[in-house]
Coordinates of C-alpha atoms in Angstrom, one line a residue:
X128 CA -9.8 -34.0 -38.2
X129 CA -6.6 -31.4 -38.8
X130 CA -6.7 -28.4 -39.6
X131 CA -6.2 -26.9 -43.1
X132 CA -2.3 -25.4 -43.5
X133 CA -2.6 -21.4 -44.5
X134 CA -1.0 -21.4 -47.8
X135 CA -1.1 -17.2 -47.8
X136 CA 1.5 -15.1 -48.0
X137 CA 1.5 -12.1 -45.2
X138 CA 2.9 -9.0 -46.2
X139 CA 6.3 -8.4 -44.1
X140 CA 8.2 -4.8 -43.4
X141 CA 11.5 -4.4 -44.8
X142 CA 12.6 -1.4 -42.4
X143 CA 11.9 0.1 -39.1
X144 CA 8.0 1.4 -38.2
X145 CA 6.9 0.7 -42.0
X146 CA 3.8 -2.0 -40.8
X147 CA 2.8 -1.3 -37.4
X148 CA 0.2 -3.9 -35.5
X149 CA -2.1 -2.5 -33.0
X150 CA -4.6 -4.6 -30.8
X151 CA -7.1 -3.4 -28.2
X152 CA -7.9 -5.3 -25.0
X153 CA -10.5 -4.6 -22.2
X154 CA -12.5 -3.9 -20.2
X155 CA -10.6 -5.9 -17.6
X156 CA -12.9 -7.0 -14.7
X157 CA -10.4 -5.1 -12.2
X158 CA -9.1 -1.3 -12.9
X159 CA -5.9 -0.7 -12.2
X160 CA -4.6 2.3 -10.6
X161 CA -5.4 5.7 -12.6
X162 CA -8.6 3.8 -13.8
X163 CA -7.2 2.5 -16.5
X164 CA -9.2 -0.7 -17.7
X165 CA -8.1 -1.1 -21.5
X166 CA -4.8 -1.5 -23.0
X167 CA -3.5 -0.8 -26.2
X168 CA 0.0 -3.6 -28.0
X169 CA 1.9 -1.5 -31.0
X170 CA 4.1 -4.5 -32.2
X171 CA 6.8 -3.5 -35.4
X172 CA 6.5 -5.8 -37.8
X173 CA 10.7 -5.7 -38.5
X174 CA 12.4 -5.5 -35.3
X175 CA 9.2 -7.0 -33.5
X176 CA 9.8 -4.2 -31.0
X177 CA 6.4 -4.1 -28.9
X178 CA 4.5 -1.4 -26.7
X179 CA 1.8 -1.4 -24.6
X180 CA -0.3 1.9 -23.8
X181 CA -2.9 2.1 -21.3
X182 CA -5.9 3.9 -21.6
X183 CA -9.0 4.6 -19.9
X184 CA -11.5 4.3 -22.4
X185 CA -12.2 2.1 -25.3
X186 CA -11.8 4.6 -28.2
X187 CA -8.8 6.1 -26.6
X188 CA -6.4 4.3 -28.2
X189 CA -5.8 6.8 -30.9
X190 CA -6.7 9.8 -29.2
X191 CA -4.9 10.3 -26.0
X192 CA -3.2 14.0 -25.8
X193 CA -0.1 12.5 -24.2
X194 CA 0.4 9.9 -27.2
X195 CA -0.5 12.6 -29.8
X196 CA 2.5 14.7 -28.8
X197 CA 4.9 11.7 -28.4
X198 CA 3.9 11.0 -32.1
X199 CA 4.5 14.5 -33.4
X200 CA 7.8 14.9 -31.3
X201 CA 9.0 11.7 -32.7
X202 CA 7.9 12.8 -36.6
X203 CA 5.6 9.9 -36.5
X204 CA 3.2 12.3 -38.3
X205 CA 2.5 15.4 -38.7
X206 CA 1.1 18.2 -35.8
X207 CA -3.0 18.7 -35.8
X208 CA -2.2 22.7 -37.1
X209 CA -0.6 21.5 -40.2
X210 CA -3.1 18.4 -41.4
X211 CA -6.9 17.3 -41.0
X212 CA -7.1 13.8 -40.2
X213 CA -9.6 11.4 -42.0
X214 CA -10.6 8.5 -40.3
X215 CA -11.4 5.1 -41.6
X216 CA -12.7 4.2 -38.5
X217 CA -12.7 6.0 -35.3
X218 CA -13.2 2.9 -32.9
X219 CA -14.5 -0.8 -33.5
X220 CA -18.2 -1.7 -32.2
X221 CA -17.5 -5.1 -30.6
X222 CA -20.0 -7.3 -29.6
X223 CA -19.7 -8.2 -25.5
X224 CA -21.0 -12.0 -25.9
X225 CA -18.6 -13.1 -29.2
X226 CA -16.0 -10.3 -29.1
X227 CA -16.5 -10.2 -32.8
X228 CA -16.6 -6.4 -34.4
X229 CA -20.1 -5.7 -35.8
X230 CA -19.4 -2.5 -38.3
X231 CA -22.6 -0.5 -38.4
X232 CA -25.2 -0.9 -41.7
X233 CA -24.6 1.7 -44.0
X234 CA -28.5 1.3 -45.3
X235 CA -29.9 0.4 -41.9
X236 CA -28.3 4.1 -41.1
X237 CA -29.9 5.3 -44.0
X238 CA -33.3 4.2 -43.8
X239 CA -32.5 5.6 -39.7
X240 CA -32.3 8.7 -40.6
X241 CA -35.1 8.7 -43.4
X242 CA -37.7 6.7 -41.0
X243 CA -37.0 9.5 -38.0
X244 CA -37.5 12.2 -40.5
X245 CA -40.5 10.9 -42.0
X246 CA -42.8 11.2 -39.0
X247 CA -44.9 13.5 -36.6
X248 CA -44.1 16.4 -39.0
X249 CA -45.6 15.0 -42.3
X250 CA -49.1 15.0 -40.9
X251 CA -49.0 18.4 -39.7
X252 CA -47.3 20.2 -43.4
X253 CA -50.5 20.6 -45.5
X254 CA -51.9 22.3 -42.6
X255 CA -50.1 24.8 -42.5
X256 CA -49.0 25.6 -46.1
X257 CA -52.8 25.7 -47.7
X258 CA -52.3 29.4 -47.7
X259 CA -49.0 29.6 -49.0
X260 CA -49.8 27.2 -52.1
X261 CA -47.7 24.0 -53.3
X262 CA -45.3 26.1 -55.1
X263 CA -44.1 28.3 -52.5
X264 CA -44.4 25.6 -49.8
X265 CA -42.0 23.3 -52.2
X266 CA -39.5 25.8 -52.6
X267 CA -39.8 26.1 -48.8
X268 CA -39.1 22.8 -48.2
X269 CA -35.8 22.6 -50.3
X270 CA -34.5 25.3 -48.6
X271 CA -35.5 23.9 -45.5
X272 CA -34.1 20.3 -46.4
X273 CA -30.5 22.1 -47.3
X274 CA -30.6 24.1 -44.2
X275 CA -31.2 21.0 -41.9
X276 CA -28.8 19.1 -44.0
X277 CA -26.1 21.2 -43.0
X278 CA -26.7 21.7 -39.7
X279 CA -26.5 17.2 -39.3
X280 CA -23.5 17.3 -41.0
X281 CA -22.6 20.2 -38.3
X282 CA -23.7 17.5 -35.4
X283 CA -21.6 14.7 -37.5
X284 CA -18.5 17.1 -37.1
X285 CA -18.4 18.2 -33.4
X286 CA -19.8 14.8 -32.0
X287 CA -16.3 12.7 -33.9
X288 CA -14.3 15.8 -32.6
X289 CA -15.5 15.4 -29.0
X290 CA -15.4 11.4 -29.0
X291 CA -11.9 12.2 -30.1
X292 CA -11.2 15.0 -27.5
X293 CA -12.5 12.8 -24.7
X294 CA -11.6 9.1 -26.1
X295 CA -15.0 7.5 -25.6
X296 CA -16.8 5.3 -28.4
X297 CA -20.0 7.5 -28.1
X298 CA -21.0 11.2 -26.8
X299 CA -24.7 13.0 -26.9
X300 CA -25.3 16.1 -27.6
X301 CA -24.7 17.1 -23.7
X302 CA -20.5 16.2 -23.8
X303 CA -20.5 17.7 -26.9
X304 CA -22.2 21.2 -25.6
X305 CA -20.6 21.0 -22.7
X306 CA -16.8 20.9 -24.3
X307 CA -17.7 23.7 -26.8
X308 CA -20.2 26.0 -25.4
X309 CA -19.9 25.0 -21.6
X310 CA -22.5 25.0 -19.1
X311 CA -24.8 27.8 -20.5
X312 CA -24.4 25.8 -23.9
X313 CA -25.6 22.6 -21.7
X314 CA -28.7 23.9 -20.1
X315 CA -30.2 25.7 -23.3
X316 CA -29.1 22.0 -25.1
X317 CA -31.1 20.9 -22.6
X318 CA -34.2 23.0 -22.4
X319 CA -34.5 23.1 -26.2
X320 CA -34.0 19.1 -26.6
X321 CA -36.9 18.5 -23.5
X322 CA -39.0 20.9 -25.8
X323 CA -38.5 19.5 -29.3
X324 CA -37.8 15.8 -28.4
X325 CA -41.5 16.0 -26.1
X326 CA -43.6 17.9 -29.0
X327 CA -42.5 14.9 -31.2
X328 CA -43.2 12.0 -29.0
X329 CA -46.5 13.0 -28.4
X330 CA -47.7 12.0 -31.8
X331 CA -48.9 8.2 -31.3
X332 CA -52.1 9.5 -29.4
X333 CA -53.0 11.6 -32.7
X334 CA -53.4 8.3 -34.3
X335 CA -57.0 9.0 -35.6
X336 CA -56.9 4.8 -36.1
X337 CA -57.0 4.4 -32.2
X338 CA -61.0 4.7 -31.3
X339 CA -61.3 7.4 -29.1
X340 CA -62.5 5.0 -26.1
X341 CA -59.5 2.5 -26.7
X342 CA -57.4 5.6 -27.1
X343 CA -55.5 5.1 -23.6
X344 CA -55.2 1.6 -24.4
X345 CA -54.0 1.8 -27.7
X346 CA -51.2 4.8 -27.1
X347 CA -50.1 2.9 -24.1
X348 CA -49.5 0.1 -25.9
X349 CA -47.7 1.3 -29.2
X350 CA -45.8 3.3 -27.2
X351 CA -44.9 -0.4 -24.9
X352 CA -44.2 -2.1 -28.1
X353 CA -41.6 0.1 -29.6
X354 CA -39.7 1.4 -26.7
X355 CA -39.4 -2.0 -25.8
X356 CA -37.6 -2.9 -29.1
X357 CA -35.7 0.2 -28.3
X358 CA -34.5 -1.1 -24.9
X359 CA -34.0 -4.7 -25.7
X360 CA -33.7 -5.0 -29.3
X361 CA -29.7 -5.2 -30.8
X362 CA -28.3 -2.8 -33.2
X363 CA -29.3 -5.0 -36.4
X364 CA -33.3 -6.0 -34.8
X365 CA -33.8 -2.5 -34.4
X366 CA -32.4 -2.1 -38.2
X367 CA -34.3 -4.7 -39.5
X368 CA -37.5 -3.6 -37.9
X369 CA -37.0 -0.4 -39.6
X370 CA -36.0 -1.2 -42.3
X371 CA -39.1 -2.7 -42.8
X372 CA -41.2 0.0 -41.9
X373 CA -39.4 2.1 -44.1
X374 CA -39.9 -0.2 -46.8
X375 CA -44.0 -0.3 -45.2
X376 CA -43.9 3.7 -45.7
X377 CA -42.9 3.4 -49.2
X378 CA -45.9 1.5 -50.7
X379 CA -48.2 2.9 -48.3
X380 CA -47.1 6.1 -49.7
X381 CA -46.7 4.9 -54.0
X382 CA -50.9 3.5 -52.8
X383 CA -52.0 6.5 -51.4
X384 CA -50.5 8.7 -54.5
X385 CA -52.1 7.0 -57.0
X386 CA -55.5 6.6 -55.7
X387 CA -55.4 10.3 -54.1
X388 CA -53.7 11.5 -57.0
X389 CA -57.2 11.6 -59.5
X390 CA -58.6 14.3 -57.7
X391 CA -55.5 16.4 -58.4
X392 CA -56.0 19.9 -60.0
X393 CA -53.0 21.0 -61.9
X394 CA -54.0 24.8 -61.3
X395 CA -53.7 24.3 -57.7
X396 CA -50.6 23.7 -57.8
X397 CA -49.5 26.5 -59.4
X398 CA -50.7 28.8 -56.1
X399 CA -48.0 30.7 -54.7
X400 CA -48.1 32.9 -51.7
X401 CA -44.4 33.7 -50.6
X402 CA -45.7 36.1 -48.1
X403 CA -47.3 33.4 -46.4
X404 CA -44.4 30.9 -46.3
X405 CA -42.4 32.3 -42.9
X406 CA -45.0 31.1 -41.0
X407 CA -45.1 27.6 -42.1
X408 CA -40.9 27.2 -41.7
X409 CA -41.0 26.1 -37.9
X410 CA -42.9 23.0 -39.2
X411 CA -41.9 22.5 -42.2
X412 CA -37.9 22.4 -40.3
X413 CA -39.6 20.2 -38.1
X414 CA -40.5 17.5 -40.8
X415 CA -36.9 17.5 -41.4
X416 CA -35.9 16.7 -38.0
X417 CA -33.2 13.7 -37.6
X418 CA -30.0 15.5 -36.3
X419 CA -31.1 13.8 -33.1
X420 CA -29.7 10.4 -34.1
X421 CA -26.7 11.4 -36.0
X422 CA -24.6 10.7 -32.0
X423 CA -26.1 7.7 -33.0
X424 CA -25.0 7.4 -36.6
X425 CA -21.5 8.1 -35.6
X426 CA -21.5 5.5 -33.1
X427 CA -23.2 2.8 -35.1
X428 CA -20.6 4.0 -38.3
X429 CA -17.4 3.8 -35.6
X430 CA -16.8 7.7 -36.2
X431 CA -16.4 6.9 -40.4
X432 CA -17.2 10.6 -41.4
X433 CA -17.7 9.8 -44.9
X434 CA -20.4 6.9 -44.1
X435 CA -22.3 9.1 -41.8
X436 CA -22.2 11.9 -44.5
X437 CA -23.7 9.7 -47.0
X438 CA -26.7 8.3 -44.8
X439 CA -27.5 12.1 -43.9
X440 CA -27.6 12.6 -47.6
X441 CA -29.2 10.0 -48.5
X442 CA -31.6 9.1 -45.5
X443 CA -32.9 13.2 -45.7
X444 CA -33.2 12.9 -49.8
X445 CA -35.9 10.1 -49.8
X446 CA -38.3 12.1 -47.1
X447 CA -37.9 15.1 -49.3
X448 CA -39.4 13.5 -52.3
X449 CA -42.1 12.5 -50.0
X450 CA -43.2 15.6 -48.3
X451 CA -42.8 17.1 -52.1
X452 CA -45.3 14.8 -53.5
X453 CA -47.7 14.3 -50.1
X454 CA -48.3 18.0 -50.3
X455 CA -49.2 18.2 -53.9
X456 CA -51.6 15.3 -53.3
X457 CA -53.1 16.8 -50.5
X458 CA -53.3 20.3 -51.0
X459 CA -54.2 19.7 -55.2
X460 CA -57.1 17.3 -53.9
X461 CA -59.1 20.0 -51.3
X462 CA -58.8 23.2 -53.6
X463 CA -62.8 23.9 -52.9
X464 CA -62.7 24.5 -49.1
X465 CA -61.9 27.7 -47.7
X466 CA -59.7 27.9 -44.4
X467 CA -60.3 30.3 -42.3
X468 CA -57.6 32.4 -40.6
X469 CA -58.3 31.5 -36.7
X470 CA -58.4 27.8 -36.9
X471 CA -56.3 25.2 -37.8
X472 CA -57.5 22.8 -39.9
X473 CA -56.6 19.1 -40.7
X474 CA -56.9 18.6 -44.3
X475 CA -56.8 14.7 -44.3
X476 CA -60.1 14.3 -42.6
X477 CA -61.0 16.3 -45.5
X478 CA -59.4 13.9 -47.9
X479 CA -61.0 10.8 -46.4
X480 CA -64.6 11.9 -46.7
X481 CA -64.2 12.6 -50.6
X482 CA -62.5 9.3 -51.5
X483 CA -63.5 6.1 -49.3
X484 CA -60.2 4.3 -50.5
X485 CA -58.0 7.2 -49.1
X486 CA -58.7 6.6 -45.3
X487 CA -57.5 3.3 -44.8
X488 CA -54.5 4.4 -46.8
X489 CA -53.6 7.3 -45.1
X490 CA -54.1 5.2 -41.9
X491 CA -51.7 2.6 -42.6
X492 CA -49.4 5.3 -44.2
X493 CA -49.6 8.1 -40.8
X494 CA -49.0 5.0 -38.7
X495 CA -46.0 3.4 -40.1
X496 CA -44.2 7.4 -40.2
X497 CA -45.1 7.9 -36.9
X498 CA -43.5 4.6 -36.0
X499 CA -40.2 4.9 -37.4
X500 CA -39.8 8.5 -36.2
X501 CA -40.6 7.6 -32.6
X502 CA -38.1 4.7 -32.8
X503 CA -35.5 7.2 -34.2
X504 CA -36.6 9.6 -31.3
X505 CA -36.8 7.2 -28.0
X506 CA -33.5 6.3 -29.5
X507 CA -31.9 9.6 -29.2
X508 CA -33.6 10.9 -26.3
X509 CA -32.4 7.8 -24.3
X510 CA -29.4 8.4 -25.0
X511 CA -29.5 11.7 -24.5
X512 CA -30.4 11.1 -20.3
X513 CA -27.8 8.6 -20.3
X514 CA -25.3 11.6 -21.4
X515 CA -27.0 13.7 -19.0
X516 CA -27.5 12.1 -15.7
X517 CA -24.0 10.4 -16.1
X518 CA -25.6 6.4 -16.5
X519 CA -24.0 3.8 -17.2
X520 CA -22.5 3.7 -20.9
X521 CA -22.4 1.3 -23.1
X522 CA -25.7 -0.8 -21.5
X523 CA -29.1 0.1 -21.8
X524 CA -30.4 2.1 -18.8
X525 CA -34.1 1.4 -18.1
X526 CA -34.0 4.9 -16.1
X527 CA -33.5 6.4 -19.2
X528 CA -36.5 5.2 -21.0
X529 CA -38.6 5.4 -18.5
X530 CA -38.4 9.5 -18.8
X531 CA -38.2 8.7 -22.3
X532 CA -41.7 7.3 -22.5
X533 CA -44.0 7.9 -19.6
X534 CA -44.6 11.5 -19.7
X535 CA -44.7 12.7 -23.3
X536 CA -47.4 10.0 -23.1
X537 CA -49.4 10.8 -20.1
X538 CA -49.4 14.3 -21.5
X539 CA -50.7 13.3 -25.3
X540 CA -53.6 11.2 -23.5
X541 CA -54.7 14.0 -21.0
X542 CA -55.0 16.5 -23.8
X543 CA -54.8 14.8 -27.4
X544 CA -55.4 18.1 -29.5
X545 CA -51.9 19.0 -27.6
X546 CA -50.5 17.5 -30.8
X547 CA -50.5 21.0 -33.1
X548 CA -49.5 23.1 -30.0
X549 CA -46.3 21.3 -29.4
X550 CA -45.3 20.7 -32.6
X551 CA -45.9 24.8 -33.4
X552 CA -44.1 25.4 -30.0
X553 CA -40.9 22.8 -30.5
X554 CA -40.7 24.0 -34.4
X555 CA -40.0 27.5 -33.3
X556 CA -38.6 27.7 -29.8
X557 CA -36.8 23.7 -30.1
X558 CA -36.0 22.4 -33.2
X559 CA -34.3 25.8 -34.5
X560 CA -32.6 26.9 -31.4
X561 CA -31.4 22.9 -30.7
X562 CA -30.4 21.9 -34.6
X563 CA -30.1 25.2 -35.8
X564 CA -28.2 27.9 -33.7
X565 CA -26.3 25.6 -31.3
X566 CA -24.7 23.3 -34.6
X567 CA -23.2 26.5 -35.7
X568 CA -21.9 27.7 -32.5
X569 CA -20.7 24.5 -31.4
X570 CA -19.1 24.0 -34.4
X571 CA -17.5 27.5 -34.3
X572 CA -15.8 27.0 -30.6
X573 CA -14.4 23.6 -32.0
X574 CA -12.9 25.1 -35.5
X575 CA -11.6 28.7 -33.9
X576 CA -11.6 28.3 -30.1
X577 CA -7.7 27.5 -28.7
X578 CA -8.7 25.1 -26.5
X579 CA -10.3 23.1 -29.4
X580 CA -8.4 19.4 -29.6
X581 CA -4.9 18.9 -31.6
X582 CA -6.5 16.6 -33.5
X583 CA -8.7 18.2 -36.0
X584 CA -11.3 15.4 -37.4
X585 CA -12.4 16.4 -41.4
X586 CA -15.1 19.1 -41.9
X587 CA -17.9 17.9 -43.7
X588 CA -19.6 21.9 -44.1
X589 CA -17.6 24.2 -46.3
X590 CA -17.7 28.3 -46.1
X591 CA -16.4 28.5 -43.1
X592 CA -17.3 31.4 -40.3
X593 CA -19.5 32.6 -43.5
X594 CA -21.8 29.6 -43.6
X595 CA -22.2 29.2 -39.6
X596 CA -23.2 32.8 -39.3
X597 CA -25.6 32.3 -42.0
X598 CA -27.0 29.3 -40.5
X599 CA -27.2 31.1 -36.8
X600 CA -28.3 33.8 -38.6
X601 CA -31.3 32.3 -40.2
X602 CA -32.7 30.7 -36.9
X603 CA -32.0 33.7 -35.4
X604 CA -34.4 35.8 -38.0
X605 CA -36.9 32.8 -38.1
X606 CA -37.4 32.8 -34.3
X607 CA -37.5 36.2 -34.0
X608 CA -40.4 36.8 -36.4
X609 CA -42.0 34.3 -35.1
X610 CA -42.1 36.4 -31.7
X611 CA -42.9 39.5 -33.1
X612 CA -46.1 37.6 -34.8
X613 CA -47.0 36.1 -32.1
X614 CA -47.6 39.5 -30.3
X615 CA -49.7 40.9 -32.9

């Protein structure tokens, strides 16, 4: 058997540094000296003139300070001051076994982002706008979904500006803090991740499907199942699997709408108490929580700005029409009962014992939202410690998941009704201090501060110092109220 000749016709350069070919090569088993452990061919196609760079990290290869200004001297291209790079691709994702590239899903990052939104939060939102009313609650919502929208694409921006800064194929939420804000920016990144990431693992032992008896059991064993896909699971099984959940949530959720939706008065939905709305904000911006797997998104999407723009976008839009249409269902369905001011009350056990069909529903539905977000979440809090305690990167650390799963869980199972307390407390005090204030600062020190890198990566949030003060200045005003309230 012979091989088939190549009858193509390559595209050749007819002058000096017009077509360029550039390879990447490591790790090599030994380091030489300066720890260098990749290398880096530049090849012109014309005079076949070649170069080799070494560089420490994989990722490095178009980022190193040293090679930036030997570019610029040499009018290569233009200096960082006067042009914003766009890049097609900020690194390949290789696979270690084949040494193939595996480019990261584009859906599979979409339905990432929706299935980690859609999760602990949804179960909590009709709770706590009953006394604002559907219409004021939606309104809420949106504003809430545009706010946390802008503070991902925040995340998106610094996270490709730091892998670019320090030439490494992935960064958490701890390098990048640490580069911009330093280490006060790292221990309150800290502190409020701990806070918001814990609130929101808890949520498996809610489960009202697990019999109270079996609940131990049953937690322990969800919570087994999918950290375990987590940990040994590849890039496209762990896309696949939620994909399909996703997919689950959907006609769980088109089920539950149109059997729920009978008992639907149109005149409740018309109730609108604006006064009431601040105080349902900390978990209605919870509900909207994802911004913890965007270091993920730009890792899976090779640092492709535009890609990781659109599966924020995207992934965020489809929970929105959900939470938009779950609250009118549930809040237009229990109009007759009267909350009272000093309790919190869940309004789907009311909704299961008026319609026998609803339970099962709901069941299935709470189950499968809950799932994807906690995949979402043990995703980014893993690699969140690995950031932190300085792991291994690039391989999955079982140290890392360990903390990630064993005590969020032992706390849920010695106090379940721990669920509404943490997430009121990682709403207010986590989730707007982590993905709302620190976006906007870290973003500022890496736009304005002159220590920020000389290669600027493209900004995905107009409005400049205008829109980050108005989004500090919103969590700001939201945290502080909630304070004050919480004194009176």
């Amino acid at each position: 058997m012979t091989k088939r000749r190549f009858t193509g016709k390559g595209v050749r350069a007819t002058q000096p540094l017009e077509l360029i070919h550039s390879d990447v090569c490591g790790p090599m088993s030994v380091r030489v000296r300066g720890d260098y452990e990749y290398y880096v061919t530049f090849i012109d196609d014309y005079s076949r003139y070649g170069y080799v760079y070494l560089i420490q990290h994989r990722g490095g290869e178009c980022l190193d300070q040293e090679f930036e200004d030997y570019m610029v001297e040499n009018g290569i291209r233009q200096s960082a001051d006067q042009q914003e790079y766009k890049f097609e691709r900020l690194f390949s994702n290789l696979n270690k076994a084949t040494l193939k590239r595996e480019p990261g899903s584009l859906s599979s990052s979409i339905f990432l982002v929706a299935g980690t939104t859609v999760g602990a939060g949804i179960l909590a939102i009709p709770a706590v706008t009953q006394e604002a009313g559907f219409l004021a609650s939606a309104v809420a919502c949106i504003i809430c979904w545009i706010f946390m929208v802008v503070t991902g694409l925040l995340v998106a921006e610094v996270n490709v500006s730091t892998m670019c800064k320090l030439g490494s194929g992935g960064v958490s939420l701890v390098s990048m803090a640490m580069r911009t804000l330093g280490t006060v920016g790292v221990q309150i990144t800290c502190q409020s991740t701990f806070n918001s990431f814990k609130g929101l693992l808890i949520a498996p032992s809610r489960f009202d499907v697990w019999h109270y008896d079996y609940r131990w059991e049953s937690a322990t064993l969800f919570s087994l199942v999918l950290g375990g896909l987590c940990y040994f699971g590849s890039q496209r099984i762990i896309g696949a699997v939620n994909g399909a959940l996703v997919l689950g949530i959907i006609i769980s959720f088109t089920a539950l709408v149109v059997v729920a939706s009978g008992d639907v008065q149109l005149n409740a939905l018309l109730k609108a108490n604006f006064e009431a709305v601040p105080m349902s904000i900390p978990i209605i911006a919870l509900s909207f929580v994802y911004q913890n797997v965007v270091p993920v998104l730009c890792t899976t999407l090779e640092g492709n700005l535009s890609k990781v723009r659109t599966a924020i976008v995207l992934g965020t839009s489809i929970p929105l029409g959900l939470f938009l249409v779950w609250n009118a269902v549930i809040l237009g369905s229990i109009t007759g009962h009267e909350m009272s001011s000093d309790q919190i009350i869940d309004p789907l056990q009311q909704l299961r014992s008026s319609n026998g069909l609803v339970g099962p529903i709901i069941e299935l539905f709470s189950f499968l939202a809950i799932a994807t977000s906690y995949i979402g979440f043990v995703l980014g809090l893993s690699d969140f410690l690995v950031d932190l305690l300085k792991l291994p990167a690039g391989e999955n650390s079982p140290q890392s998941y360990l903390l990630t799963l064993i005590p969020p869980l032992l706390l849920s199972l010695i106090d379940p009704e721990i669920f509404f307390k943490a997430l009121d407390f990682a709403g207010t005090y986590g989730v707007l201090v982590l993905f709302g204030i620190l976006p906007a600062a870290m973003s500022w020190s890496d736009r304005y501060s002159n220590s920020s890198p000389s290669v600027k990566s493209q900004k995905l949030v107009p409005g400049g110092r205008i829109t980050l003060s108005l989004v500090m200045g919103g969590s700001g005003y939201i945290i502080l109220s909630q304070i004050i309230n919480n004194f009176h």
